[in-house]
Amino acid sequence: MSIDIDTSFTHFTRTAERAANQVIAAYSTSFGLATRLLGPRHRQHVRNIYALVRVADELVDGVTAEAGLSHQQQNDALDHFIDETHRALKIGYSSDLIIHAFAQTARTAGIDESLTDPFFASMRMDLGERGARQGAPLRFDAEAHQGYVYGSAEVVGLMCLCVFMRGQNIDDGDAAALRYGASRLGAAFQNINFLRDLSDDTDRLGRNYLGTADHLEDQDRVEWVKTIRSQLDDAKAVIPLLPHDARAAVRSALALFAALTRRIEQTTVDELYHSRVRVPDVFKAGLAARAVAATWLEPRG
């Protein structure tokens, strides 16, 4: 009895997408909530992007080390993941479910190595320095910080933008504004997480992404909050240029990170080193509801 090839491929792809959904469910309730606000034509694609990014991030953030891999073996694992991703982008298939799901999205939305290469370069920065620094903290200066944030976060925003804008006809000015807004939103998210994760980054990973002295000072926190607010404002300004069925999710995510920023502003640096700033789930739900209401009132088109 023969099996139809198209049916087999579709079944495999749907299985890969379910695996991507499980990654989101396991690692980020906030992102899972935001994706539920996306229109159906975007939702799975964005989840596929997140899953690939999360798996790569976990690879360099301790999973491989805790599995007992040497530093060279960790680099080999990242090399394999990168090679398999780029192979899947070319041929449209991978036996790795997460990579396969991402490849389907990338080929649909026009995501190519111009975006995946910077992302993997940032992952390499996390992993590649560990063996060389021999226990000394890895400190990112302003230039390294900018490069790392572009690869680890801004390009992820640009990948999502590729999903949202596929098939859309917009002028060059609006396209440039959208790319800028997506980059700024990704940067804001990453910088907020650097402040939220000070303890883990410093104590477990030995990384100083903010480029300050060994211990962040209150004035540093104040300056980073100003930077983040500027980035969020730039991102907020271009939301009306997005397709209607993407706006509520982006608004919700932006509102959540604005709320986190306010809490960081009200938290001392010493507290940031000992606890992770969070927003209660009931408050997240309220932010999401307001984002939906605001979008509902806007004209479609």
PDB file of C-alpha atoms in Angstrom:
ATOM      1  CA  MET A   1       0.000   0.000   0.000  1.00  0.00           C
ATOM      2  CA  SER A   2       1.551   3.283  -1.082  1.00  0.00           C
ATOM      3  CA  ILE A   3       1.393   6.498   0.929  1.00  0.00           C
ATOM      4  CA  ASP A   4       0.797   9.781  -0.839  1.00  0.00           C
ATOM      5  CA  ILE A   5       4.009  11.837  -0.610  1.00  0.00           C
ATOM      6  CA  ASP A   6       2.237  15.172  -0.221  1.00  0.00           C
ATOM      7  CA  THR A   7       0.094  13.797   2.590  1.00  0.00           C
ATOM      8  CA  SER A   8       3.161  12.402   4.352  1.00  0.00           C
ATOM      9  CA  PHE A   9       5.015  15.708   4.051  1.00  0.00           C
ATOM     10  CA  THR A  10       2.040  17.698   5.305  1.00  0.00           C
ATOM     11  CA  HIS A  11       1.615  15.358   8.252  1.00  0.00           C
ATOM     12  CA  PHE A  12       5.307  15.665   9.096  1.00  0.00           C
ATOM     13  CA  THR A  13       5.153  19.469   8.851  1.00  0.00           C
ATOM     14  CA  ARG A  14       2.143  19.650  11.134  1.00  0.00           C
ATOM     15  CA  THR A  15       3.952  17.441  13.616  1.00  0.00           C
ATOM     16  CA  ALA A  16       6.932  19.800  13.441  1.00  0.00           C
ATOM     17  CA  GLU A  17       4.638  22.750  14.114  1.00  0.00           C
ATOM     18  CA  ARG A  18       3.175  21.028  17.157  1.00  0.00           C
ATOM     19  CA  ALA A  19       6.729  20.532  18.425  1.00  0.00           C
ATOM     20  CA  ALA A  20       7.385  24.255  17.960  1.00  0.00           C
ATOM     21  CA  ASN A  21       4.236  25.032  19.927  1.00  0.00           C
ATOM     22  CA  GLN A  22       5.460  22.840  22.768  1.00  0.00           C
ATOM     23  CA  VAL A  23       8.700  24.810  22.924  1.00  0.00           C
ATOM     24  CA  ILE A  24       6.742  28.028  23.412  1.00  0.00           C
ATOM     25  CA  ALA A  25       4.486  26.444  26.025  1.00  0.00           C
ATOM     26  CA  ALA A  26       7.518  25.237  27.979  1.00  0.00           C
ATOM     27  CA  TYR A  27       9.596  28.412  27.842  1.00  0.00           C
ATOM     28  CA  SER A  28       7.407  31.509  27.550  1.00  0.00           C
ATOM     29  CA  THR A  29       3.834  31.993  28.694  1.00  0.00           C
ATOM     30  CA  SER A  30       4.064  35.698  27.778  1.00  0.00           C
ATOM     31  CA  PHE A  31       5.108  35.026  24.198  1.00  0.00           C
ATOM     32  CA  GLY A  32       2.494  32.279  23.949  1.00  0.00           C
ATOM     33  CA  LEU A  33      -0.183  34.754  24.983  1.00  0.00           C
ATOM     34  CA  ALA A  34       0.974  37.302  22.420  1.00  0.00           C
ATOM     35  CA  THR A  35       0.964  34.782  19.566  1.00  0.00           C
ATOM     36  CA  ARG A  36      -2.638  33.864  20.347  1.00  0.00           C
ATOM     37  CA  LEU A  37      -3.548  37.445  19.437  1.00  0.00           C
ATOM     38  CA  LEU A  38      -2.075  37.092  15.952  1.00  0.00           C
ATOM     39  CA  GLY A  39      -4.248  36.365  12.968  1.00  0.00           C
ATOM     40  CA  PRO A  40      -4.279  32.677  11.941  1.00  0.00           C
ATOM     41  CA  ARG A  41      -2.134  33.342   8.860  1.00  0.00           C
ATOM     42  CA  HIS A  42       0.704  34.656  11.062  1.00  0.00           C
ATOM     43  CA  ARG A  43       0.385  32.683  14.287  1.00  0.00           C
ATOM     44  CA  GLN A  44       2.136  29.418  13.487  1.00  0.00           C
ATOM     45  CA  HIS A  45       4.881  31.102  11.505  1.00  0.00           C
ATOM     46  CA  VAL A  46       5.857  33.312  14.443  1.00  0.00           C
ATOM     47  CA  ARG A  47       5.795  30.319  16.765  1.00  0.00           C
ATOM     48  CA  ASN A  48       8.112  28.472  14.381  1.00  0.00           C
ATOM     49  CA  ILE A  49      10.570  31.381  14.504  1.00  0.00           C
ATOM     50  CA  TYR A  50      10.470  31.526  18.279  1.00  0.00           C
ATOM     51  CA  ALA A  51      11.066  27.793  18.640  1.00  0.00           C
ATOM     52  CA  LEU A  52      14.231  27.836  16.530  1.00  0.00           C
ATOM     53  CA  VAL A  53      15.564  30.877  18.366  1.00  0.00           C
ATOM     54  CA  ARG A  54      14.802  29.354  21.760  1.00  0.00           C
ATOM     55  CA  VAL A  55      16.448  26.016  21.000  1.00  0.00           C
ATOM     56  CA  ALA A  56      19.600  27.748  19.749  1.00  0.00           C
ATOM     57  CA  ASP A  57      19.618  30.024  22.794  1.00  0.00           C
ATOM     58  CA  GLU A  58      19.311  27.085  25.166  1.00  0.00           C
ATOM     59  CA  LEU A  59      22.171  25.345  23.377  1.00  0.00           C
ATOM     60  CA  VAL A  60      24.553  28.191  24.220  1.00  0.00           C
ATOM     61  CA  ASP A  61      23.075  29.031  27.618  1.00  0.00           C
ATOM     62  CA  GLY A  62      23.980  25.877  29.478  1.00  0.00           C
ATOM     63  CA  VAL A  63      22.018  22.884  28.220  1.00  0.00           C
ATOM     64  CA  THR A  64      24.968  21.414  26.347  1.00  0.00           C
ATOM     65  CA  ALA A  65      27.339  22.180  29.223  1.00  0.00           C
ATOM     66  CA  GLU A  66      25.017  20.515  31.733  1.00  0.00           C
ATOM     67  CA  ALA A  67      24.810  17.519  29.409  1.00  0.00           C
ATOM     68  CA  GLY A  68      28.552  17.111  29.929  1.00  0.00           C
ATOM     69  CA  LEU A  69      29.764  18.327  26.537  1.00  0.00           C
ATOM     70  CA  SER A  70      33.225  19.820  26.355  1.00  0.00           C
ATOM     71  CA  HIS A  71      33.632  23.354  25.039  1.00  0.00           C
ATOM     72  CA  GLN A  72      34.646  21.984  21.640  1.00  0.00           C
ATOM     73  CA  GLN A  73      31.670  19.631  21.586  1.00  0.00           C
ATOM     74  CA  GLN A  74      29.357  22.544  22.391  1.00  0.00           C
ATOM     75  CA  ASN A  75      30.764  24.456  19.435  1.00  0.00           C
ATOM     76  CA  ASP A  76      30.349  21.353  17.286  1.00  0.00           C
ATOM     77  CA  ALA A  77      26.711  21.091  18.360  1.00  0.00           C
ATOM     78  CA  LEU A  78      26.118  24.718  17.391  1.00  0.00           C
ATOM     79  CA  ASP A  79      27.883  24.165  14.059  1.00  0.00           C
ATOM     80  CA  HIS A  80      25.617  21.192  13.345  1.00  0.00           C
ATOM     81  CA  PHE A  81      22.508  23.195  14.247  1.00  0.00           C
ATOM     82  CA  ILE A  82      23.568  26.077  11.987  1.00  0.00           C
ATOM     83  CA  ASP A  83      24.476  23.805   9.073  1.00  0.00           C
ATOM     84  CA  GLU A  84      21.214  21.887   9.359  1.00  0.00           C
ATOM     85  CA  THR A  85      19.203  25.111   9.473  1.00  0.00           C
ATOM     86  CA  HIS A  86      20.828  26.481   6.343  1.00  0.00           C
ATOM     87  CA  ARG A  87      20.488  23.160   4.548  1.00  0.00           C
ATOM     88  CA  ALA A  88      16.775  23.113   5.402  1.00  0.00           C
ATOM     89  CA  LEU A  89      16.372  26.650   4.071  1.00  0.00           C
ATOM     90  CA  LYS A  90      17.704  25.426   0.735  1.00  0.00           C
ATOM     91  CA  ILE A  91      15.859  22.122   0.385  1.00  0.00           C
ATOM     92  CA  GLY A  92      12.746  22.679   2.519  1.00  0.00           C
ATOM     93  CA  TYR A  93      13.173  19.679   4.797  1.00  0.00           C
ATOM     94  CA  SER A  94      14.938  18.616   7.966  1.00  0.00           C
ATOM     95  CA  SER A  95      14.607  15.536  10.148  1.00  0.00           C
ATOM     96  CA  ASP A  96      14.958  17.958  13.091  1.00  0.00           C
ATOM     97  CA  LEU A  97      11.356  18.980  13.783  1.00  0.00           C
ATOM     98  CA  ILE A  98      12.111  22.495  15.046  1.00  0.00           C
ATOM     99  CA  ILE A  99      14.407  23.274  12.139  1.00  0.00           C
ATOM    100  CA  HIS A 100      11.893  21.818   9.687  1.00  0.00           C
ATOM    101  CA  ALA A 101       9.103  24.028  11.049  1.00  0.00           C
ATOM    102  CA  PHE A 102      11.334  27.107  10.832  1.00  0.00           C
ATOM    103  CA  ALA A 103      12.394  26.272   7.280  1.00  0.00           C
ATOM    104  CA  GLN A 104       8.769  26.142   6.132  1.00  0.00           C
ATOM    105  CA  THR A 105       8.185  29.593   7.591  1.00  0.00           C
ATOM    106  CA  ALA A 106      11.436  30.999   6.217  1.00  0.00           C
ATOM    107  CA  ARG A 107      10.724  29.788   2.697  1.00  0.00           C
ATOM    108  CA  THR A 108       7.175  31.165   2.870  1.00  0.00           C
ATOM    109  CA  ALA A 109       8.133  34.576   4.261  1.00  0.00           C
ATOM    110  CA  GLY A 110      11.441  35.153   2.463  1.00  0.00           C
ATOM    111  CA  ILE A 111      13.675  34.802   5.514  1.00  0.00           C
ATOM    112  CA  ASP A 112      17.190  33.988   4.370  1.00  0.00           C
ATOM    113  CA  GLU A 113      20.769  33.838   5.615  1.00  0.00           C
ATOM    114  CA  SER A 114      21.007  37.635   5.729  1.00  0.00           C
ATOM    115  CA  LEU A 115      18.920  37.300   8.907  1.00  0.00           C
ATOM    116  CA  THR A 116      19.928  33.878  10.188  1.00  0.00           C
ATOM    117  CA  ASP A 117      23.677  34.524   9.900  1.00  0.00           C
ATOM    118  CA  PRO A 118      23.680  37.498  12.325  1.00  0.00           C
ATOM    119  CA  PHE A 119      21.540  35.523  14.747  1.00  0.00           C
ATOM    120  CA  PHE A 120      23.923  32.594  14.800  1.00  0.00           C
ATOM    121  CA  ALA A 121      26.888  34.969  15.047  1.00  0.00           C
ATOM    122  CA  SER A 122      25.449  36.268  18.317  1.00  0.00           C
ATOM    123  CA  MET A 123      24.938  32.724  19.564  1.00  0.00           C
ATOM    124  CA  ARG A 124      28.580  32.084  18.685  1.00  0.00           C
ATOM    125  CA  MET A 125      29.589  35.110  20.783  1.00  0.00           C
ATOM    126  CA  ASP A 126      27.933  33.519  23.806  1.00  0.00           C
ATOM    127  CA  LEU A 127      29.570  30.164  23.280  1.00  0.00           C
ATOM    128  CA  GLY A 128      32.860  30.921  21.638  1.00  0.00           C
ATOM    129  CA  GLU A 129      34.294  33.087  24.380  1.00  0.00           C
ATOM    130  CA  ARG A 130      33.599  30.758  27.254  1.00  0.00           C
ATOM    131  CA  GLY A 131      36.654  28.580  26.872  1.00  0.00           C
ATOM    132  CA  ALA A 132      39.023  31.482  26.241  1.00  0.00           C
ATOM    133  CA  ARG A 133      38.229  33.695  29.175  1.00  0.00           C
ATOM    134  CA  GLN A 134      39.132  31.065  31.817  1.00  0.00           C
ATOM    135  CA  GLY A 135      36.593  32.092  34.408  1.00  0.00           C
ATOM    136  CA  ALA A 136      36.805  35.860  33.887  1.00  0.00           C
ATOM    137  CA  PRO A 137      33.478  37.569  33.166  1.00  0.00           C
ATOM    138  CA  LEU A 138      32.708  38.175  29.502  1.00  0.00           C
ATOM    139  CA  ARG A 139      32.090  41.926  29.171  1.00  0.00           C
ATOM    140  CA  PHE A 140      30.489  43.480  26.101  1.00  0.00           C
ATOM    141  CA  ASP A 141      31.599  47.010  25.281  1.00  0.00           C
ATOM    142  CA  ALA A 142      29.226  49.374  23.456  1.00  0.00           C
ATOM    143  CA  GLU A 143      30.188  48.100  19.993  1.00  0.00           C
ATOM    144  CA  ALA A 144      29.954  44.432  20.994  1.00  0.00           C
ATOM    145  CA  HIS A 145      26.644  45.089  22.740  1.00  0.00           C
ATOM    146  CA  GLN A 146      25.206  46.674  19.611  1.00  0.00           C
ATOM    147  CA  GLY A 147      26.347  43.802  17.415  1.00  0.00           C
ATOM    148  CA  TYR A 148      25.096  41.185  19.841  1.00  0.00           C
ATOM    149  CA  VAL A 149      21.681  42.812  20.220  1.00  0.00           C
ATOM    150  CA  TYR A 150      21.294  43.159  16.464  1.00  0.00           C
ATOM    151  CA  GLY A 151      21.961  39.463  15.916  1.00  0.00           C
ATOM    152  CA  SER A 152      20.171  38.049  18.938  1.00  0.00           C
ATOM    153  CA  ALA A 153      17.066  40.228  18.918  1.00  0.00           C
ATOM    154  CA  GLU A 154      16.711  42.800  16.158  1.00  0.00           C
ATOM    155  CA  VAL A 155      16.883  40.220  13.377  1.00  0.00           C
ATOM    156  CA  VAL A 156      14.220  38.174  15.165  1.00  0.00           C
ATOM    157  CA  GLY A 157      11.943  41.203  14.968  1.00  0.00           C
ATOM    158  CA  LEU A 158      12.817  41.490  11.289  1.00  0.00           C
ATOM    159  CA  MET A 159      11.983  37.804  10.760  1.00  0.00           C
ATOM    160  CA  CYS A 160       8.557  38.372  12.299  1.00  0.00           C
ATOM    161  CA  LEU A 161       8.124  41.432  10.099  1.00  0.00           C
ATOM    162  CA  CYS A 162       8.820  39.257   7.052  1.00  0.00           C
ATOM    163  CA  VAL A 163       5.929  37.060   8.154  1.00  0.00           C
ATOM    164  CA  PHE A 164       3.565  39.973   8.757  1.00  0.00           C
ATOM    165  CA  MET A 165       4.316  41.780   5.499  1.00  0.00           C
ATOM    166  CA  ARG A 166       4.492  38.873   3.064  1.00  0.00           C
ATOM    167  CA  GLY A 167       2.352  39.597   0.028  1.00  0.00           C
ATOM    168  CA  GLN A 168       1.865  43.249   1.056  1.00  0.00           C
ATOM    169  CA  ASN A 169       2.531  46.109  -1.338  1.00  0.00           C
ATOM    170  CA  ILE A 170       3.939  49.091   0.556  1.00  0.00           C
ATOM    171  CA  ASP A 171       6.099  52.013  -0.485  1.00  0.00           C
ATOM    172  CA  ASP A 172       9.787  52.207   0.309  1.00  0.00           C
ATOM    173  CA  GLY A 173       9.316  54.784   3.044  1.00  0.00           C
ATOM    174  CA  ASP A 174       6.834  52.687   5.000  1.00  0.00           C
ATOM    175  CA  ALA A 175       8.969  49.572   4.491  1.00  0.00           C
ATOM    176  CA  ALA A 176      12.012  51.337   5.933  1.00  0.00           C
ATOM    177  CA  ALA A 177       9.976  52.651   8.873  1.00  0.00           C
ATOM    178  CA  LEU A 178       8.681  49.166   9.613  1.00  0.00           C
ATOM    179  CA  ARG A 179      12.153  47.651   9.525  1.00  0.00           C
ATOM    180  CA  TYR A 180      13.405  50.349  11.898  1.00  0.00           C
ATOM    181  CA  GLY A 181      10.477  49.805  14.258  1.00  0.00           C
ATOM    182  CA  ALA A 182      10.922  46.038  14.259  1.00  0.00           C
ATOM    183  CA  SER A 183      14.614  46.400  15.015  1.00  0.00           C
ATOM    184  CA  ARG A 184      13.976  48.871  17.819  1.00  0.00           C
ATOM    185  CA  LEU A 185      11.358  46.619  19.379  1.00  0.00           C
ATOM    186  CA  GLY A 186      13.706  43.646  19.319  1.00  0.00           C
ATOM    187  CA  ALA A 187      16.464  45.738  20.896  1.00  0.00           C
ATOM    188  CA  ALA A 188      14.125  46.971  23.627  1.00  0.00           C
ATOM    189  CA  PHE A 189      13.029  43.434  24.476  1.00  0.00           C
ATOM    190  CA  GLN A 190      16.626  42.267  24.696  1.00  0.00           C
ATOM    191  CA  ASN A 191      17.814  45.183  26.820  1.00  0.00           C
ATOM    192  CA  ILE A 192      14.911  44.710  29.224  1.00  0.00           C
ATOM    193  CA  ASN A 193      15.786  41.050  29.560  1.00  0.00           C
ATOM    194  CA  PHE A 194      19.426  41.921  30.240  1.00  0.00           C
ATOM    195  CA  LEU A 195      18.233  43.975  33.216  1.00  0.00           C
ATOM    196  CA  ARG A 196      15.816  41.271  34.345  1.00  0.00           C
ATOM    197  CA  ASP A 197      18.450  38.545  34.086  1.00  0.00           C
ATOM    198  CA  LEU A 198      21.339  40.310  35.810  1.00  0.00           C
ATOM    199  CA  SER A 199      21.707  37.605  38.447  1.00  0.00           C
ATOM    200  CA  ASP A 200      21.641  34.637  36.071  1.00  0.00           C
ATOM    201  CA  ASP A 201      23.846  36.278  33.447  1.00  0.00           C
ATOM    202  CA  THR A 202      26.391  37.309  36.066  1.00  0.00           C
ATOM    203  CA  ASP A 203      26.462  34.322  38.409  1.00  0.00           C
ATOM    204  CA  ARG A 204      25.679  31.338  36.174  1.00  0.00           C
ATOM    205  CA  LEU A 205      26.809  32.440  32.725  1.00  0.00           C
ATOM    206  CA  GLY A 206      29.576  34.875  33.614  1.00  0.00           C
ATOM    207  CA  ARG A 207      28.396  37.494  31.114  1.00  0.00           C
ATOM    208  CA  ASN A 208      28.087  41.268  31.346  1.00  0.00           C
ATOM    209  CA  TYR A 209      25.996  42.272  28.359  1.00  0.00           C
ATOM    210  CA  LEU A 210      25.543  45.890  29.473  1.00  0.00           C
ATOM    211  CA  GLY A 211      29.244  46.747  29.342  1.00  0.00           C
ATOM    212  CA  THR A 212      29.348  48.425  32.721  1.00  0.00           C
ATOM    213  CA  ALA A 213      31.728  47.834  35.600  1.00  0.00           C
ATOM    214  CA  ASP A 214      31.533  44.558  37.483  1.00  0.00           C
ATOM    215  CA  HIS A 215      28.401  45.750  39.276  1.00  0.00           C
ATOM    216  CA  LEU A 216      25.637  47.766  37.612  1.00  0.00           C
ATOM    217  CA  GLU A 217      25.009  51.093  39.345  1.00  0.00           C
ATOM    218  CA  ASP A 218      21.680  52.861  39.812  1.00  0.00           C
ATOM    219  CA  GLN A 219      22.672  55.565  37.321  1.00  0.00           C
ATOM    220  CA  ASP A 220      23.387  52.851  34.741  1.00  0.00           C
ATOM    221  CA  ARG A 221      19.907  51.452  35.315  1.00  0.00           C
ATOM    222  CA  VAL A 222      18.407  54.927  34.853  1.00  0.00           C
ATOM    223  CA  GLU A 223      20.220  55.397  31.542  1.00  0.00           C
ATOM    224  CA  TRP A 224      19.193  51.972  30.263  1.00  0.00           C
ATOM    225  CA  VAL A 225      15.567  52.678  31.142  1.00  0.00           C
ATOM    226  CA  LYS A 226      15.751  55.884  29.077  1.00  0.00           C
ATOM    227  CA  THR A 227      17.243  53.974  26.157  1.00  0.00           C
ATOM    228  CA  ILE A 228      14.589  51.266  26.345  1.00  0.00           C
ATOM    229  CA  ARG A 229      11.747  53.785  26.470  1.00  0.00           C
ATOM    230  CA  SER A 230      13.081  55.482  23.350  1.00  0.00           C
ATOM    231  CA  GLN A 231      13.245  52.119  21.584  1.00  0.00           C
ATOM    232  CA  LEU A 232       9.692  51.234  22.637  1.00  0.00           C
ATOM    233  CA  ASP A 233       8.398  54.632  21.482  1.00  0.00           C
ATOM    234  CA  ASP A 234       9.979  54.137  18.058  1.00  0.00           C
ATOM    235  CA  ALA A 235       8.390  50.712  17.760  1.00  0.00           C
ATOM    236  CA  LYS A 236       4.981  51.946  18.887  1.00  0.00           C
ATOM    237  CA  ALA A 237       4.981  54.637  16.210  1.00  0.00           C
ATOM    238  CA  VAL A 238       4.941  52.134  13.336  1.00  0.00           C
ATOM    239  CA  ILE A 239       2.253  49.761  14.647  1.00  0.00           C
ATOM    240  CA  PRO A 240      -0.424  51.448  12.436  1.00  0.00           C
ATOM    241  CA  LEU A 241       1.642  50.423   9.387  1.00  0.00           C
ATOM    242  CA  LEU A 242       1.320  46.731  10.254  1.00  0.00           C
ATOM    243  CA  PRO A 243      -1.472  44.553   8.873  1.00  0.00           C
ATOM    244  CA  HIS A 244      -4.515  44.757  11.124  1.00  0.00           C
ATOM    245  CA  ASP A 245      -4.250  41.100  12.146  1.00  0.00           C
ATOM    246  CA  ALA A 246      -0.734  41.618  13.549  1.00  0.00           C
ATOM    247  CA  ARG A 247      -1.279  44.795  15.551  1.00  0.00           C
ATOM    248  CA  ALA A 248      -2.950  43.451  18.697  1.00  0.00           C
ATOM    249  CA  ALA A 249      -0.169  40.955  19.345  1.00  0.00           C
ATOM    250  CA  VAL A 250       2.571  43.537  18.837  1.00  0.00           C
ATOM    251  CA  ARG A 251       0.705  46.060  21.007  1.00  0.00           C
ATOM    252  CA  SER A 252       0.273  43.485  23.742  1.00  0.00           C
ATOM    253  CA  ALA A 253       3.948  42.500  23.733  1.00  0.00           C
ATOM    254  CA  LEU A 254       5.025  46.135  23.690  1.00  0.00           C
ATOM    255  CA  ALA A 255       2.688  46.986  26.576  1.00  0.00           C
ATOM    256  CA  LEU A 256       4.022  44.082  28.617  1.00  0.00           C
ATOM    257  CA  PHE A 257       7.610  45.180  28.179  1.00  0.00           C
ATOM    258  CA  ALA A 258       6.690  48.785  28.938  1.00  0.00           C
ATOM    259  CA  ALA A 259       5.177  47.529  32.192  1.00  0.00           C
ATOM    260  CA  LEU A 260       8.356  45.573  32.923  1.00  0.00           C
ATOM    261  CA  THR A 261      10.363  48.728  32.269  1.00  0.00           C
ATOM    262  CA  ARG A 262       8.297  50.655  34.815  1.00  0.00           C
ATOM    263  CA  ARG A 263       8.910  47.937  37.383  1.00  0.00           C
ATOM    264  CA  ILE A 264      12.639  47.945  36.645  1.00  0.00           C
ATOM    265  CA  GLU A 265      12.633  51.713  37.136  1.00  0.00           C
ATOM    266  CA  GLN A 266      11.135  51.198  40.583  1.00  0.00           C
ATOM    267  CA  THR A 267      13.542  48.396  41.544  1.00  0.00           C
ATOM    268  CA  THR A 268      16.969  48.990  43.026  1.00  0.00           C
ATOM    269  CA  VAL A 269      20.000  47.483  41.359  1.00  0.00           C
ATOM    270  CA  ASP A 270      20.643  45.278  44.380  1.00  0.00           C
ATOM    271  CA  GLU A 271      17.111  43.895  44.040  1.00  0.00           C
ATOM    272  CA  LEU A 272      17.667  43.286  40.328  1.00  0.00           C
ATOM    273  CA  TYR A 273      20.684  41.149  41.208  1.00  0.00           C
ATOM    274  CA  HIS A 274      18.607  39.000  43.546  1.00  0.00           C
ATOM    275  CA  SER A 275      15.228  38.651  41.851  1.00  0.00           C
ATOM    276  CA  ARG A 276      13.731  38.687  38.361  1.00  0.00           C
ATOM    277  CA  VAL A 277      11.207  41.427  37.672  1.00  0.00           C
ATOM    278  CA  ARG A 278       7.888  39.972  36.554  1.00  0.00           C
ATOM    279  CA  VAL A 279       4.359  41.067  35.698  1.00  0.00           C
ATOM    280  CA  PRO A 280       1.518  39.012  37.263  1.00  0.00           C
ATOM    281  CA  ASP A 281      -0.506  36.893  34.857  1.00  0.00           C
ATOM    282  CA  VAL A 282      -3.745  38.744  35.625  1.00  0.00           C
ATOM    283  CA  PHE A 283      -2.031  42.018  34.702  1.00  0.00           C
ATOM    284  CA  LYS A 284      -0.730  40.487  31.472  1.00  0.00           C
ATOM    285  CA  ALA A 285      -4.273  39.445  30.590  1.00  0.00           C
ATOM    286  CA  GLY A 286      -5.469  43.000  31.141  1.00  0.00           C
ATOM    287  CA  LEU A 287      -2.754  44.394  28.878  1.00  0.00           C
ATOM    288  CA  ALA A 288      -3.685  41.891  26.181  1.00  0.00           C
ATOM    289  CA  ALA A 289      -7.373  42.790  26.453  1.00  0.00           C
ATOM    290  CA  ARG A 290      -6.616  46.488  26.079  1.00  0.00           C
ATOM    291  CA  ALA A 291      -4.426  45.777  23.057  1.00  0.00           C
ATOM    292  CA  VAL A 292      -7.242  43.838  21.421  1.00  0.00           C
ATOM    293  CA  ALA A 293      -9.747  46.595  22.185  1.00  0.00           C
ATOM    294  CA  ALA A 294      -7.481  49.313  20.780  1.00  0.00           C
ATOM    295  CA  THR A 295      -6.939  47.322  17.588  1.00  0.00           C
ATOM    296  CA  TRP A 296     -10.599  46.455  17.224  1.00  0.00           C
ATOM    297  CA  LEU A 297     -11.475  50.163  17.021  1.00  0.00           C
ATOM    298  CA  GLU A 298      -9.047  50.768  14.165  1.00  0.00           C
ATOM    299  CA  PRO A 299     -10.152  50.504  10.537  1.00  0.00           C
ATOM    300  CA  ARG A 300      -9.187  47.350   8.723  1.00  0.00           C
ATOM    301  CA  GLY A 301      -7.237  47.605   5.539  1.00  0.00           C
TER     302      GLY A 301
END
